[in-house]
Amino acid sequence: MNLKESKLKKTEKQEAGSVEVEYYTDPLCCWSWAMEPQWRRLRFEYKGNVKWRYRMGGLIANWDAFSDPINNINRPLQMGPLWMEAKYKSGMPIHDRVWYENPPASSYPACMAVKAAELQSPVAAENYLRKVREAVMLHGKNIAQREVLLQVGKELSEISPDLFNIEKFEQDFGSEEARKAFEQDLMQVRLHNISRFPTLTMRREGEEIGVMLTGYRPYEALQQALLQVAPELQPVQHTTDEMEYRRYWGSATEREVREALRHERTEPRNQNK
């Protein structure tokens, strides 16, 4: 799908920033994980000029209801080849054998867990989302299981006790408040007719017209979408230091580091010139 304009209703107050991004995704979306190098690089290079929030898409309610006719997938074993494709196309490590060894029955528990983390803060939610993705994508954990999701939270609380409170997370996980937050995300998915993940919507703060970007894309496509919304933006930082970039994120894959070091070959071009 090509970059397309989309009229986006302003549904709630966003944080101040030049460009607001809503990122529609799911912890079990292999293409969202595949696009982490590009997405992280964009946030790093345009730090302070981009504000974002995640919307959980509810990719798989259960396998009785799930069907992906485009990729001919309607049962867990058929998901493995798609994850293999995402791995080889993106260069990101992906444990595709989870669909043979211990297939998740649903992505809803993981989505709910992210929303429970978000009740602490958006930063807590982002860090939890990353860790739960690592659990399934890197380590082949079944993130449909409550005990796995709680273990991810425990590990995050040990790494960042000031950021993430495991006791509160355990209370919020499965709560009515977390469920309603997830339902609101699902409502936004339906409102904007989003059927593929990842999908990003970008708009200048305070404006209703923006752009929508759907599917796995190279960094240049994300950058082009950003400049279409705010042509005056320029990167505020680059890195040539691998260890500096790893410290910035706390952890990073080799593919993510390689993407960050590509900046000299991908300087932005103002599309209006």
Coordinates of C-alpha atoms in Angstrom, one line a residue:
M1 CA 0.0 0.0 0.0
N2 CA 1.3 3.4 -0.9
L3 CA 1.7 6.4 1.4
K4 CA -1.8 8.0 1.5
E5 CA -3.4 11.0 3.0
S6 CA -6.0 10.3 5.6
K7 CA -8.3 12.6 7.5
L8 CA -7.6 11.9 11.2
K9 CA -10.1 13.0 13.9
K10 CA -8.4 14.4 16.9
T11 CA -9.7 12.1 19.6
E12 CA -7.7 13.2 22.6
K13 CA -5.1 15.7 23.8
Q14 CA -1.6 14.7 22.7
E15 CA 1.8 15.7 24.2
A16 CA 3.4 18.8 22.8
G17 CA 5.6 18.2 19.8
S18 CA 6.1 19.1 16.2
V19 CA 4.6 15.8 14.9
E20 CA 2.3 13.4 16.6
V21 CA 2.4 9.7 15.7
E22 CA -0.1 7.0 16.6
Y23 CA 1.5 3.6 16.1
Y24 CA -1.0 0.7 15.5
T25 CA 0.7 -2.5 16.3
D26 CA 0.5 -5.8 18.2
P27 CA 3.0 -7.7 20.3
L28 CA 2.7 -10.7 18.0
C29 CA 3.1 -8.7 14.8
C30 CA 6.4 -9.9 13.2
W31 CA 6.5 -6.9 10.8
S32 CA 6.3 -4.4 13.6
W33 CA 9.3 -6.1 15.2
A34 CA 11.0 -6.2 11.8
M35 CA 10.6 -2.4 11.5
E36 CA 12.0 -1.6 15.0
P37 CA 15.4 -0.6 13.5
Q38 CA 13.8 2.1 11.3
W39 CA 11.3 3.2 13.9
R40 CA 14.0 3.5 16.6
R41 CA 16.3 5.4 14.3
L42 CA 13.5 7.9 13.4
R43 CA 12.8 8.6 17.1
F44 CA 16.5 8.9 17.9
E45 CA 17.4 11.3 15.0
Y46 CA 14.3 13.5 15.5
K47 CA 14.3 13.4 19.3
G48 CA 12.2 16.1 20.7
N49 CA 10.3 16.7 17.4
V50 CA 8.3 13.5 17.4
K51 CA 5.7 12.4 20.0
W52 CA 4.1 9.0 19.8
R53 CA 1.7 6.6 21.4
Y54 CA 1.0 3.0 20.8
R55 CA -2.4 1.5 19.9
M56 CA -2.8 -2.2 20.4
G57 CA -4.4 -3.8 17.4
G58 CA -5.6 -7.2 18.7
L59 CA -4.1 -9.2 15.9
I60 CA -5.3 -12.6 17.0
A61 CA -8.4 -12.9 19.2
N62 CA -8.2 -16.6 18.9
W63 CA -7.4 -19.1 16.1
D64 CA -11.1 -20.0 15.5
A65 CA -11.8 -16.4 14.5
F66 CA -8.5 -15.5 12.8
S67 CA -8.0 -15.6 9.1
D68 CA -5.4 -13.9 6.9
P69 CA -6.4 -14.6 3.3
I70 CA -3.6 -12.5 1.8
N71 CA -0.9 -14.7 3.4
N72 CA -3.2 -17.8 3.4
I73 CA -3.0 -18.2 7.2
N74 CA -5.7 -19.6 9.4
R75 CA -3.8 -21.8 11.8
P76 CA -0.6 -21.4 13.9
L77 CA 1.7 -23.6 11.8
Q78 CA 1.1 -21.4 8.8
M79 CA 2.4 -18.4 10.7
G80 CA 5.9 -19.8 10.8
P81 CA 6.8 -19.2 7.1
L82 CA 5.5 -15.5 7.4
W83 CA 7.8 -15.0 10.4
M84 CA 10.7 -16.5 8.4
E85 CA 10.0 -14.1 5.6
A86 CA 10.0 -11.1 8.0
K87 CA 13.3 -12.4 9.4
Y88 CA 15.1 -12.7 6.1
K89 CA 13.6 -9.5 4.6
S90 CA 14.4 -7.3 7.6
G91 CA 17.6 -8.9 9.0
M92 CA 16.0 -8.8 12.5
P93 CA 16.4 -12.0 14.6
I94 CA 13.1 -13.8 14.9
H95 CA 12.4 -17.1 16.6
D96 CA 9.9 -18.4 14.0
R97 CA 9.9 -21.9 15.5
V98 CA 7.6 -20.7 18.3
W99 CA 4.7 -21.5 16.0
Y100 CA 5.8 -25.1 15.9
E101 CA 7.1 -25.5 19.5
N102 CA 4.7 -23.4 21.6
P103 CA 2.2 -21.3 19.5
P104 CA 0.4 -18.5 21.2
A105 CA -3.3 -19.0 21.2
S106 CA -4.1 -15.2 21.2
S107 CA -2.4 -11.8 21.2
Y108 CA -5.1 -10.3 23.4
P109 CA -3.5 -11.1 26.7
A110 CA -0.2 -9.4 25.6
C111 CA -2.2 -6.4 24.3
M112 CA -4.0 -6.2 27.7
A113 CA -0.6 -6.4 29.5
V114 CA 0.7 -3.5 27.5
K115 CA -2.3 -1.4 28.4
A116 CA -1.9 -2.4 32.1
A117 CA 1.7 -1.1 31.9
E118 CA 0.4 2.1 30.3
L119 CA -1.6 2.8 33.4
Q120 CA 1.7 3.4 35.1
S121 CA 3.1 5.7 32.3
P122 CA 3.5 5.8 28.5
V123 CA 7.3 5.1 29.1
A124 CA 6.5 2.0 31.1
A125 CA 4.2 0.8 28.4
E126 CA 6.8 1.3 25.7
N127 CA 9.5 -0.5 27.7
Y128 CA 7.1 -3.3 28.5
L129 CA 6.1 -3.6 24.9
R130 CA 9.7 -3.9 23.8
K131 CA 10.4 -6.6 26.5
V132 CA 7.4 -8.7 25.6
R133 CA 8.3 -8.5 21.9
E134 CA 11.8 -9.7 22.8
A135 CA 10.3 -12.5 24.8
V136 CA 8.5 -14.0 21.8
M137 CA 10.7 -12.7 18.9
L138 CA 14.1 -13.5 20.4
H139 CA 13.4 -16.2 23.0
G140 CA 10.3 -18.0 21.6
K141 CA 8.2 -17.5 24.7
N142 CA 4.4 -18.0 24.5
I143 CA 3.2 -14.5 25.3
A144 CA -0.4 -15.7 25.4
Q145 CA 0.3 -17.2 28.8
R146 CA -0.3 -15.1 31.9
E147 CA 2.8 -16.4 33.7
V148 CA 5.0 -15.4 30.8
L149 CA 3.6 -11.9 30.8
L150 CA 4.0 -11.5 34.5
Q151 CA 7.6 -12.7 34.3
V152 CA 8.3 -10.1 31.6
G153 CA 7.0 -7.5 34.0
K154 CA 9.1 -8.8 36.9
E155 CA 12.2 -8.7 34.8
L156 CA 11.5 -5.1 33.7
S157 CA 10.9 -4.1 37.4
E158 CA 14.2 -5.5 38.3
I159 CA 16.0 -3.6 35.5
S160 CA 14.1 -0.3 36.1
P161 CA 12.4 -0.3 39.5
D162 CA 11.8 3.4 39.3
L163 CA 10.0 3.1 36.0
F164 CA 8.0 -0.1 36.5
N165 CA 6.1 -1.3 39.6
I166 CA 5.5 -5.0 39.4
E167 CA 2.9 -5.0 42.2
K168 CA 0.8 -2.4 40.5
F169 CA 1.2 -4.2 37.2
E170 CA -0.1 -7.4 38.7
Q171 CA -3.1 -5.5 40.1
D172 CA -3.8 -3.8 36.8
F173 CA -3.3 -6.8 34.5
G174 CA -6.8 -8.0 33.7
S175 CA -8.5 -5.0 35.5
E176 CA -11.5 -3.2 34.1
E177 CA -9.5 -0.1 33.5
A178 CA -6.9 -2.0 31.3
R179 CA -9.7 -3.8 29.5
K180 CA -11.4 -0.5 28.6
A181 CA -8.1 1.0 27.5
F182 CA -7.6 -1.9 25.1
E183 CA -11.2 -1.6 23.9
Q184 CA -10.6 2.0 23.1
D185 CA -7.6 1.0 21.0
L186 CA -9.7 -1.5 19.1
M187 CA -12.3 1.1 18.5
Q188 CA -9.7 3.4 17.0
V189 CA -8.5 0.5 14.7
R190 CA -12.1 0.1 13.4
L191 CA -12.6 3.9 13.1
H192 CA -9.6 4.3 10.9
N193 CA -10.3 1.0 9.0
I194 CA -6.9 -0.4 9.9
S195 CA -6.5 -4.0 8.8
R196 CA -2.7 -4.3 8.7
F197 CA 0.1 -3.8 11.2
P198 CA 2.2 -1.9 11.6
T199 CA 0.2 1.2 10.6
L200 CA 1.5 4.7 11.6
T201 CA -0.5 7.9 11.4
M202 CA 1.4 11.2 11.5
R203 CA 0.1 14.7 11.8
R204 CA 1.3 18.1 13.0
E205 CA 0.2 18.9 16.5
G206 CA -3.2 20.4 16.6
E207 CA -4.1 19.6 13.0
E208 CA -6.6 17.0 11.8
I209 CA -5.1 16.2 8.4
G210 CA -2.1 13.9 8.3
V211 CA -0.6 10.9 6.5
M212 CA -1.0 7.2 7.1
L213 CA 1.8 4.7 6.4
T214 CA 0.9 1.0 6.4
G215 CA 3.1 -2.1 6.5
Y216 CA 6.8 -2.8 6.8
R217 CA 8.8 0.1 5.3
P218 CA 12.4 1.2 4.9
Y219 CA 13.7 4.2 7.0
E220 CA 13.4 6.5 4.0
A221 CA 9.7 5.9 3.8
L222 CA 9.2 6.8 7.4
Q223 CA 11.4 9.9 7.0
Q224 CA 9.5 11.0 3.9
A225 CA 6.1 10.7 5.7
L226 CA 7.5 12.8 8.6
L227 CA 8.7 15.5 6.2
Q228 CA 5.4 15.5 4.3
V229 CA 3.8 16.5 7.6
A230 CA 6.5 18.9 8.8
P231 CA 8.9 19.7 5.9
E232 CA 11.0 22.0 8.0
L233 CA 12.2 19.3 10.4
Q234 CA 15.9 18.3 10.4
P235 CA 17.6 15.5 12.4
V236 CA 18.8 16.8 15.7
Q237 CA 21.4 14.0 16.3
H238 CA 23.2 11.1 14.6
T239 CA 25.5 8.5 16.0
T240 CA 28.7 6.9 14.8
D241 CA 29.2 5.1 18.1
E242 CA 27.7 1.6 18.4
M243 CA 28.0 1.5 22.2
E244 CA 26.4 5.0 22.5
Y245 CA 23.4 3.8 20.6
R246 CA 23.1 0.6 22.6
R247 CA 23.2 2.6 25.9
Y248 CA 20.6 5.0 24.6
W249 CA 18.0 2.2 24.1
G250 CA 19.3 -0.1 26.9
S251 CA 19.6 -2.9 24.4
A252 CA 19.6 -3.2 20.7
T253 CA 20.0 -5.9 18.0
E254 CA 22.9 -5.9 15.5
R255 CA 20.4 -4.9 12.8
E256 CA 19.2 -2.0 14.8
V257 CA 22.7 -0.7 15.3
R258 CA 23.5 -1.1 11.6
E259 CA 20.4 1.0 10.7
A260 CA 21.5 3.8 13.0
L261 CA 24.9 3.9 11.5
R262 CA 23.5 4.4 7.9
H263 CA 22.7 8.1 8.4
E264 CA 25.5 9.4 6.1
R265 CA 23.8 7.7 3.1
T266 CA 20.2 8.8 4.0
E267 CA 20.3 12.5 4.7
P268 CA 16.7 13.9 4.4
R269 CA 15.4 15.6 1.3
N270 CA 12.8 18.3 1.5
Q271 CA 10.1 17.1 -0.9
N272 CA 8.9 20.6 -1.5
K273 CA 12.1 21.8 -3.0

